[in-house]
Amino acid sequence: MTVILVGFVVVAATTLSWFSCGLLDDGEGNVKVGTVMPVSGDLSTLGPAAQTSISLAFDLINEAGGVNGSQIEVFHRDSGTNATLGADAASGLVNVNHTNFIMAAHASPVTIAIAESVTIPNGVLQISPGSSSKAISALDDNDMVFRTRVNDGIKAQALVKLAQAIGYKRVATTYVNNAYGESLNESFIENFEAIGGIVSAAVPHELGQASYISELSDASEDDPEALITIAYPDSGTTLLREAAEGGYFDEFIFVDQTKSQSMFDTIGGNHFDGSFGLAPGSPETPAVRAFRRVYSERTGNDPNAQIIAEAFDAAIVLALAIEQADTDDSVAVRDELRSVANPPGEVVGPGDIPRALELVRDGKDINYEGAAGSIDFDENGDVLSSMRVWQMMDGKIQDTDIFALPGDDIDLSSIK
């Protein structure tokens, strides 16, 4: 059994980074994977859990014999939820730690910066577990950038269906002024107006402002019925507190990045009781149950936390593709990602890691069905997954049993 040690090191004088390494040897000959996740900055509530999930996935791979006779060694770095810091961290992983693979990032601007300045120029395979901007699909990446998080075009379709199910005909939006916010806002407006809806105002906001009263005033003009809130948790705390205290809006629709209980606890979540949100989520399948069980048992943490399922799946499909390629060459592994993740093949999942590796070693086709749903990569390296409706009740986020794929109507009659 491989033991993983997680600790802290300081790099570039100011960046606090996490690393983990196998203790059975000095690391020579190991397959090296780097991650760049938000341990600080606006998405800092999401990064540590993703790191834990990735480390767990590679633990399970290593305990089943590793890949091609080697252990996987993972180096964790902090993106700071900042494109420049994230790209610097990725550069260090490639040029100093000599990682052949990068798992990054959460914030779409960080993922794009890493791709354009580090992974694409260096021919390094990159998989993002958390970024959803449509701009990622359009990268000139030589098929070297993949992701396990559903893109904003798909999310927006379901978001419109949710607004329609509630009965909204006139809404305003506020969106974080970056690749993620712009992508989701643009897609929402396009789809909402296509069904006859009116977006009375679309107001961008910057991260880290001391106040968002000006943006809220602009968004609340012309009497919209609700505010579509496309925000990150840290900035969202200020924005939503001011929205509630100032009475700018009574009703809201939230998105994946605002699905943060710590954010609502800080504000006072009871101000938003009755409002709905939408985030990627899979109906309970054997694969989902297996992941939640092993994640709970091995980490003691919440198996329903945001983006941990996508992070786990990204790590597992990467490892299976390395085994299938019989090398840690990035291009060769890239060429095998779809062969282990997509049909046809024997279905395997989070509870079948030893069997999945054995099947690959025996030359058998496999189809990995993941903790976040089917991980079937299309020509852009994107996946299709369902969206899950959630609602604020008694100040707490409550997941519903309502799921939707693109084009599906949403029926709220059982809970409204």
Short mmCIF file of C-alpha atoms in Angstrom, two decimals:
data_model
loop_
_atom_site.label_atom_id
_atom_site.label_comp_id
_atom_site.label_asym_id
_atom_site.label_seq_id
_atom_site.Cartn_x
_atom_site.Cartn_y
_atom_site.Cartn_z
CA MET A 1 0.00 0.00 0.00
CA THR A 2 1.27 3.45 -0.87
CA VAL A 3 1.18 6.11 1.81
CA ILE A 4 0.65 9.71 0.71
CA LEU A 5 2.00 12.60 2.72
CA VAL A 6 0.43 16.01 2.29
CA GLY A 7 2.30 19.07 3.48
CA PHE A 8 3.09 22.69 2.72
CA VAL A 9 5.95 24.35 0.90
CA VAL A 10 6.54 27.96 -0.06
CA VAL A 11 7.41 28.70 -3.67
CA ALA A 12 8.10 31.98 -5.49
CA ALA A 13 8.40 33.61 -2.07
CA THR A 14 4.72 34.44 -1.83
CA THR A 15 2.79 31.39 -3.02
CA LEU A 16 1.67 28.77 -0.54
CA SER A 17 1.42 25.41 -2.26
CA TRP A 18 0.47 21.90 -1.36
CA PHE A 19 2.30 18.79 -2.46
CA SER A 20 2.05 15.07 -1.91
CA CYS A 21 4.51 12.35 -2.67
CA GLY A 22 4.83 8.62 -2.29
CA LEU A 23 7.00 7.52 0.62
CA LEU A 24 8.12 4.18 -0.78
CA ASP A 25 11.02 5.74 -2.71
CA ASP A 26 12.55 9.09 -3.57
CA GLY A 27 10.07 9.73 -6.35
CA GLU A 28 12.40 8.77 -9.20
CA GLY A 29 10.48 6.84 -11.82
CA ASN A 30 7.08 7.95 -10.56
CA VAL A 31 4.48 9.37 -12.93
CA LYS A 32 4.20 13.04 -11.98
CA VAL A 33 0.91 14.95 -12.06
CA GLY A 34 0.49 18.58 -11.05
CA THR A 35 -2.69 20.29 -9.91
CA VAL A 36 -3.52 24.01 -9.71
CA MET A 37 -6.57 24.55 -7.51
CA PRO A 38 -7.93 27.59 -5.62
CA VAL A 39 -6.73 27.36 -2.01
CA SER A 40 -6.95 31.15 -1.71
CA GLY A 41 -8.94 33.85 -3.47
CA ASP A 42 -12.62 33.98 -4.42
CA LEU A 43 -13.00 30.21 -4.91
CA SER A 44 -10.92 29.16 -1.91
CA THR A 45 -13.83 27.20 -0.44
CA LEU A 46 -13.61 24.75 -3.36
CA GLY A 47 -9.91 24.06 -3.85
CA PRO A 48 -8.90 22.00 -0.78
CA ALA A 49 -11.74 19.50 -1.25
CA ALA A 50 -10.78 19.05 -4.91
CA GLN A 51 -7.17 18.42 -3.91
CA THR A 52 -8.35 15.82 -1.40
CA SER A 53 -10.50 14.12 -4.02
CA ILE A 54 -7.67 13.96 -6.55
CA SER A 55 -5.27 12.58 -3.95
CA LEU A 56 -7.85 9.95 -3.00
CA ALA A 57 -8.26 8.90 -6.64
CA PHE A 58 -4.50 8.47 -7.09
CA ASP A 59 -4.28 6.62 -3.74
CA LEU A 60 -6.79 4.10 -5.08
CA ILE A 61 -4.82 3.76 -8.32
CA ASN A 62 -1.52 3.30 -6.46
CA GLU A 63 -3.02 0.74 -4.09
CA ALA A 64 -4.14 -1.24 -7.15
CA GLY A 65 -0.59 -1.38 -8.51
CA GLY A 66 -0.18 2.08 -10.01
CA VAL A 67 0.18 2.64 -13.74
CA ASN A 68 2.63 0.79 -15.96
CA GLY A 69 4.47 -0.45 -12.88
CA SER A 70 4.95 3.04 -11.43
CA GLN A 71 3.28 5.03 -8.69
CA ILE A 72 1.53 8.33 -9.38
CA GLU A 73 3.02 11.30 -7.53
CA VAL A 74 0.87 14.41 -7.29
CA PHE A 75 2.04 17.96 -6.64
CA HIS A 76 -0.67 20.37 -5.45
CA ARG A 77 -0.36 24.11 -6.08
CA ASP A 78 -2.59 27.10 -5.26
CA SER A 79 -4.03 29.18 -8.11
CA GLY A 80 -5.10 32.02 -5.84
CA THR A 81 -8.19 32.19 -8.12
CA ASN A 82 -5.95 34.40 -10.23
CA ALA A 83 -4.88 33.87 -13.83
CA THR A 84 -1.32 35.15 -13.37
CA LEU A 85 -0.68 33.21 -10.16
CA GLY A 86 -2.25 30.10 -11.64
CA ALA A 87 -0.12 30.24 -14.78
CA ASP A 88 3.02 30.79 -12.69
CA ALA A 89 2.15 27.78 -10.56
CA ALA A 90 1.58 25.62 -13.63
CA SER A 91 4.85 26.79 -15.16
CA GLY A 92 6.69 25.71 -12.02
CA LEU A 93 5.02 22.31 -12.10
CA VAL A 94 6.09 21.72 -15.71
CA ASN A 95 9.56 23.26 -15.63
CA VAL A 96 10.68 22.54 -12.06
CA ASN A 97 8.73 19.45 -11.00
CA HIS A 98 8.70 18.04 -14.54
CA THR A 99 5.06 17.01 -14.45
CA ASN A 100 3.70 15.54 -17.67
CA PHE A 101 0.09 16.32 -16.81
CA ILE A 102 -1.70 19.32 -15.30
CA MET A 103 -5.10 19.20 -13.63
CA ALA A 104 -6.34 22.79 -13.62
CA ALA A 105 -8.31 24.78 -12.78
CA HIS A 106 -11.62 25.94 -11.27
CA ALA A 107 -11.93 29.53 -12.45
CA SER A 108 -12.20 29.63 -16.23
CA PRO A 109 -9.77 32.58 -16.65
CA VAL A 110 -7.16 30.57 -14.75
CA THR A 111 -7.73 27.47 -16.87
CA ILE A 112 -7.44 29.52 -20.07
CA ALA A 113 -4.28 31.32 -18.88
CA ILE A 114 -2.61 28.02 -17.98
CA ALA A 115 -3.62 26.49 -21.30
CA GLU A 116 -2.43 29.40 -23.45
CA SER A 117 0.84 30.11 -21.65
CA VAL A 118 1.92 26.71 -20.29
CA THR A 119 0.23 23.50 -21.34
CA ILE A 120 -0.48 24.10 -25.03
CA PRO A 121 2.97 25.56 -25.85
CA ASN A 122 4.68 22.74 -23.94
CA GLY A 123 2.50 19.93 -25.26
CA VAL A 124 1.30 19.05 -21.76
CA LEU A 125 -2.10 17.39 -21.34
CA GLN A 126 -4.47 19.49 -19.19
CA ILE A 127 -7.73 18.38 -17.59
CA SER A 128 -9.95 20.87 -15.75
CA PRO A 129 -12.40 19.55 -13.17
CA GLY A 130 -14.12 22.87 -12.55
CA SER A 131 -14.09 25.33 -15.45
CA SER A 132 -17.15 25.79 -17.62
CA SER A 133 -16.64 28.77 -19.97
CA LYS A 134 -17.51 28.12 -23.61
CA ALA A 135 -14.22 29.84 -24.51
CA ILE A 136 -12.37 26.73 -23.37
CA SER A 137 -14.07 24.69 -26.09
CA ALA A 138 -12.83 27.18 -28.67
CA LEU A 139 -9.16 27.09 -27.64
CA ASP A 140 -6.67 26.25 -30.39
CA ASP A 141 -5.29 23.51 -28.19
CA ASN A 142 -4.33 20.59 -30.46
CA ASP A 143 -6.81 18.52 -28.43
CA MET A 144 -4.67 18.91 -25.30
CA VAL A 145 -7.29 20.53 -23.00
CA PHE A 146 -10.14 18.43 -21.58
CA ARG A 147 -12.59 18.97 -18.75
CA THR A 148 -15.01 16.98 -16.61
CA ARG A 149 -17.23 19.99 -15.79
CA VAL A 150 -20.19 20.66 -18.08
CA ASN A 151 -19.87 23.83 -20.16
CA ASP A 152 -21.89 27.03 -19.74
CA GLY A 153 -23.93 26.56 -22.89
CA ILE A 154 -25.49 23.43 -21.38
CA LYS A 155 -25.90 25.03 -17.95
CA ALA A 156 -27.64 28.04 -19.46
CA GLN A 157 -30.23 25.88 -21.22
CA ALA A 158 -31.22 24.30 -17.91
CA LEU A 159 -31.11 27.69 -16.14
CA VAL A 160 -33.66 29.04 -18.61
CA LYS A 161 -35.89 26.01 -18.09
CA LEU A 162 -35.73 26.67 -14.33
CA ALA A 163 -36.70 30.33 -14.76
CA GLN A 164 -39.54 29.24 -17.02
CA ALA A 165 -40.73 26.64 -14.50
CA ILE A 166 -40.85 29.27 -11.75
CA GLY A 167 -42.84 31.52 -14.06
CA TYR A 168 -40.40 34.37 -14.58
CA LYS A 169 -40.84 36.41 -17.74
CA ARG A 170 -38.66 39.41 -16.89
CA VAL A 171 -35.36 39.06 -15.02
CA ALA A 172 -32.07 40.87 -14.51
CA THR A 173 -28.63 39.32 -14.35
CA THR A 174 -25.43 40.22 -12.60
CA TYR A 175 -22.32 38.31 -13.57
CA VAL A 176 -18.69 38.18 -12.55
CA ASN A 177 -16.75 40.03 -15.22
CA ASN A 178 -14.54 37.21 -16.47
CA ALA A 179 -14.66 34.32 -18.94
CA TYR A 180 -16.96 32.25 -16.71
CA GLY A 181 -19.46 35.01 -15.96
CA GLU A 182 -19.52 36.38 -19.48
CA SER A 183 -20.02 32.93 -20.99
CA LEU A 184 -22.87 31.89 -18.72
CA ASN A 185 -24.57 35.29 -18.86
CA GLU A 186 -24.40 35.46 -22.64
CA SER A 187 -25.74 31.92 -23.02
CA PHE A 188 -28.55 32.54 -20.55
CA ILE A 189 -29.69 35.73 -22.30
CA GLU A 190 -29.61 34.07 -25.72
CA ASN A 191 -31.71 31.12 -24.54
CA PHE A 192 -34.10 33.16 -22.36
CA GLU A 193 -34.87 35.67 -25.11
CA ALA A 194 -35.40 32.78 -27.55
CA ILE A 195 -38.46 31.71 -25.52
CA GLY A 196 -39.80 35.26 -25.26
CA GLY A 197 -38.23 36.19 -21.93
CA ILE A 198 -36.95 39.70 -21.22
CA VAL A 199 -33.62 40.48 -19.58
CA SER A 200 -34.15 43.99 -18.29
CA ALA A 201 -30.51 44.51 -17.31
CA ALA A 202 -27.26 42.54 -17.53
CA VAL A 203 -24.78 44.06 -15.10
CA PRO A 204 -21.16 42.90 -14.78
CA HIS A 205 -19.37 43.08 -11.44
CA GLU A 206 -15.70 42.83 -10.54
CA LEU A 207 -14.22 40.50 -7.96
CA GLY A 208 -13.25 41.89 -4.59
CA GLN A 209 -15.20 45.13 -4.54
CA ALA A 210 -15.99 46.70 -1.19
CA SER A 211 -19.58 47.33 -2.31
CA TYR A 212 -21.93 46.34 -5.11
CA ILE A 213 -24.71 48.84 -4.41
CA SER A 214 -24.19 50.59 -7.75
CA GLU A 215 -24.49 47.30 -9.66
CA LEU A 216 -27.57 46.28 -7.67
CA SER A 217 -29.21 49.63 -8.34
CA ASP A 218 -28.63 49.24 -12.07
CA ALA A 219 -29.89 45.65 -12.07
CA SER A 220 -33.07 46.46 -10.16
CA GLU A 221 -34.26 49.18 -12.55
CA ASP A 222 -37.29 48.38 -14.73
CA ASP A 223 -38.81 46.04 -12.14
CA PRO A 224 -37.37 42.59 -12.92
CA GLU A 225 -39.02 39.69 -11.11
CA ALA A 226 -35.74 38.13 -9.98
CA LEU A 227 -31.95 38.46 -10.13
CA ILE A 228 -29.96 35.73 -11.87
CA THR A 229 -26.84 35.78 -9.69
CA ILE A 230 -23.71 34.60 -11.50
CA ALA A 231 -21.11 35.23 -8.81
CA TYR A 232 -18.22 33.67 -6.89
CA PRO A 233 -18.68 32.95 -3.17
CA ASP A 234 -16.35 35.59 -1.69
CA SER A 235 -17.65 38.50 -3.77
CA GLY A 236 -21.12 36.99 -3.69
CA THR A 237 -21.13 37.33 0.08
CA THR A 238 -20.92 41.12 -0.18
CA LEU A 239 -23.20 41.40 -3.20
CA LEU A 240 -25.98 39.25 -1.75
CA ARG A 241 -25.77 40.80 1.72
CA GLU A 242 -26.28 44.23 0.19
CA ALA A 243 -29.08 42.88 -2.04
CA ALA A 244 -30.92 41.53 1.00
CA GLU A 245 -30.28 44.44 3.34
CA GLY A 246 -31.14 47.05 0.70
CA GLY A 247 -34.26 45.27 -0.49
CA TYR A 248 -33.16 45.43 -4.11
CA PHE A 249 -34.60 41.98 -4.89
CA ASP A 250 -36.93 39.55 -3.18
CA GLU A 251 -36.29 36.60 -5.47
CA PHE A 252 -33.12 35.12 -6.94
CA ILE A 253 -31.89 32.27 -9.08
CA PHE A 254 -28.46 30.98 -8.15
CA VAL A 255 -25.88 29.06 -10.15
CA ASP A 256 -23.18 26.49 -9.45
CA GLN A 257 -20.57 28.86 -8.01
CA THR A 258 -23.08 30.41 -5.61
CA LYS A 259 -23.95 26.98 -4.23
CA SER A 260 -21.91 27.71 -1.12
CA GLN A 261 -23.34 27.05 2.33
CA SER A 262 -20.52 28.98 3.97
CA MET A 263 -21.46 32.02 1.87
CA PHE A 264 -25.11 31.81 2.93
CA ASP A 265 -24.16 31.20 6.58
CA THR A 266 -22.10 34.39 6.55
CA ILE A 267 -24.92 36.44 5.04
CA GLY A 268 -27.86 34.80 6.78
CA GLY A 269 -29.32 32.25 4.39
CA ASN A 270 -32.88 32.76 5.63
CA HIS A 271 -33.00 35.96 3.55
CA PHE A 272 -33.08 33.76 0.45
CA ASP A 273 -35.50 31.05 1.54
CA GLY A 274 -37.60 29.85 -1.35
CA SER A 275 -35.12 30.85 -4.05
CA PHE A 276 -33.85 28.18 -6.41
CA GLY A 277 -30.46 27.35 -7.82
CA LEU A 278 -28.97 25.02 -10.37
CA ALA A 279 -25.66 23.14 -10.41
CA PRO A 280 -24.23 20.07 -12.14
CA GLY A 281 -25.42 16.91 -10.42
CA SER A 282 -26.03 13.30 -11.29
CA PRO A 283 -28.94 11.09 -10.25
CA GLU A 284 -27.89 8.40 -7.81
CA THR A 285 -26.29 5.59 -9.79
CA PRO A 286 -24.09 2.73 -8.57
CA ALA A 287 -21.06 4.80 -9.59
CA VAL A 288 -22.26 7.84 -7.62
CA ARG A 289 -23.02 5.71 -4.55
CA ALA A 290 -19.62 4.02 -4.73
CA PHE A 291 -17.83 7.36 -4.89
CA ARG A 292 -19.76 8.86 -2.00
CA ARG A 293 -19.08 5.79 0.11
CA VAL A 294 -15.32 5.66 -0.50
CA TYR A 295 -14.92 9.44 -0.23
CA SER A 296 -16.73 9.49 3.12
CA GLU A 297 -14.87 6.49 4.48
CA ARG A 298 -11.41 7.62 3.41
CA THR A 299 -11.61 11.36 4.05
CA GLY A 300 -14.39 11.86 6.59
CA ASN A 301 -15.58 14.80 4.51
CA ASP A 302 -18.87 15.69 2.81
CA PRO A 303 -19.21 13.57 -0.37
CA ASN A 304 -21.67 16.07 -1.86
CA ALA A 305 -19.29 19.04 -1.91
CA GLN A 306 -18.98 21.04 -5.12
CA ILE A 307 -16.62 19.78 -7.85
CA ILE A 308 -15.11 16.88 -5.87
CA ALA A 309 -16.83 14.32 -8.10
CA GLU A 310 -15.50 15.98 -11.26
CA ALA A 311 -12.01 16.16 -9.70
CA PHE A 312 -12.08 12.47 -8.80
CA ASP A 313 -13.26 11.49 -12.29
CA ALA A 314 -10.58 13.60 -13.97
CA ALA A 315 -7.87 11.87 -11.95
CA ILE A 316 -9.20 8.38 -12.58
CA VAL A 317 -9.65 8.74 -16.35
CA LEU A 318 -6.17 10.26 -16.57
CA ALA A 319 -4.67 7.30 -14.72
CA LEU A 320 -6.56 4.76 -16.82
CA ALA A 321 -5.43 6.52 -20.01
CA ILE A 322 -1.80 6.42 -18.82
CA GLU A 323 -2.13 2.69 -18.26
CA GLN A 324 -3.79 2.24 -21.64
CA ALA A 325 -1.08 4.27 -23.42
CA ASP A 326 1.68 2.28 -21.68
CA THR A 327 3.63 5.53 -21.34
CA ASP A 328 3.47 8.89 -19.57
CA ASP A 329 3.92 10.79 -22.83
CA SER A 330 1.22 13.49 -22.87
CA VAL A 331 0.24 13.12 -26.52
CA ALA A 332 -0.01 9.34 -26.29
CA VAL A 333 -2.12 9.60 -23.14
CA ARG A 334 -4.34 12.22 -24.74
CA ASP A 335 -5.02 9.78 -27.56
CA GLU A 336 -6.32 7.21 -25.05
CA LEU A 337 -8.56 9.43 -22.90
CA ARG A 338 -11.65 8.82 -25.01
CA SER A 339 -10.91 5.10 -25.33
CA VAL A 340 -11.14 4.58 -21.55
CA ALA A 341 -13.89 7.12 -20.84
CA ASN A 342 -16.31 6.67 -23.74
CA PRO A 343 -18.34 3.70 -25.03
CA PRO A 344 -17.94 1.00 -26.14
CA GLY A 345 -16.39 -1.14 -23.43
CA GLU A 346 -17.08 -2.85 -20.15
CA VAL A 347 -18.59 -0.35 -17.73
CA VAL A 348 -16.39 0.45 -14.72
CA GLY A 349 -16.69 3.11 -12.05
CA PRO A 350 -15.32 4.52 -8.80
CA GLY A 351 -15.96 1.23 -7.02
CA ASP A 352 -14.11 -0.83 -9.64
CA ILE A 353 -10.65 0.73 -9.80
CA PRO A 354 -8.59 -2.51 -9.44
CA ARG A 355 -10.82 -4.27 -11.98
CA ALA A 356 -10.64 -1.31 -14.39
CA LEU A 357 -6.85 -1.37 -14.32
CA GLU A 358 -6.79 -5.15 -14.75
CA LEU A 359 -9.11 -4.96 -17.76
CA VAL A 360 -6.85 -2.36 -19.39
CA ARG A 361 -3.77 -4.49 -18.68
CA ASP A 362 -5.54 -7.43 -20.31
CA GLY A 363 -6.23 -5.41 -23.44
CA LYS A 364 -9.98 -5.12 -22.84
CA ASP A 365 -12.08 -2.07 -23.75
CA ILE A 366 -13.55 -0.13 -20.82
CA ASN A 367 -16.12 2.65 -20.43
CA TYR A 368 -15.63 4.66 -17.23
CA GLU A 369 -18.91 5.89 -15.73
CA GLY A 370 -18.00 8.43 -13.10
CA ALA A 371 -18.91 10.02 -9.81
CA ALA A 372 -20.23 13.06 -11.71
CA GLY A 373 -22.04 11.01 -14.36
CA SER A 374 -20.99 9.72 -17.76
CA ILE A 375 -17.53 11.00 -18.68
CA ASP A 376 -17.90 10.83 -22.45
CA PHE A 377 -15.52 13.34 -24.05
CA ASP A 378 -16.66 14.96 -27.30
CA GLU A 379 -14.42 16.38 -30.04
CA ASN A 380 -13.72 19.46 -27.87
CA GLY A 381 -12.82 17.46 -24.78
CA ASP A 382 -16.16 18.45 -23.19
CA VAL A 383 -18.63 16.23 -21.35
CA LEU A 384 -22.41 16.23 -21.11
CA SER A 385 -23.95 15.90 -17.67
CA SER A 386 -27.25 16.58 -15.97
CA MET A 387 -28.09 19.60 -13.83
CA ARG A 388 -29.69 19.39 -10.39
CA VAL A 389 -32.14 21.87 -8.91
CA TRP A 390 -31.49 23.09 -5.37
CA GLN A 391 -33.47 25.39 -3.12
CA MET A 392 -32.85 27.55 -0.07
CA MET A 393 -34.93 26.35 2.89
CA ASP A 394 -34.52 27.50 6.50
CA GLY A 395 -31.28 29.19 5.52
CA LYS A 396 -29.77 25.98 4.14
CA ILE A 397 -29.06 24.62 0.68
CA GLN A 398 -31.36 21.67 0.00
CA ASP A 399 -30.77 19.47 -3.03
CA THR A 400 -33.93 18.32 -4.74
CA ASP A 401 -34.52 15.14 -6.72
CA ILE A 402 -35.12 17.16 -9.87
CA PHE A 403 -32.52 16.68 -12.62
CA ALA A 404 -32.42 18.00 -16.17
CA LEU A 405 -30.43 17.39 -19.32
CA PRO A 406 -30.33 19.98 -22.13
CA GLY A 407 -33.80 20.39 -23.58
CA ASP A 408 -35.57 18.79 -20.61
CA ASP A 409 -38.44 20.71 -19.05
CA ILE A 410 -38.24 21.25 -15.29
CA ASP A 411 -41.30 20.47 -13.17
CA LEU A 412 -41.31 22.11 -9.73
CA SER A 413 -44.86 21.09 -8.82
CA SER A 414 -43.66 18.64 -6.18
CA ILE A 415 -41.81 21.29 -4.17
CA LYS A 416 -43.18 24.78 -4.99
#
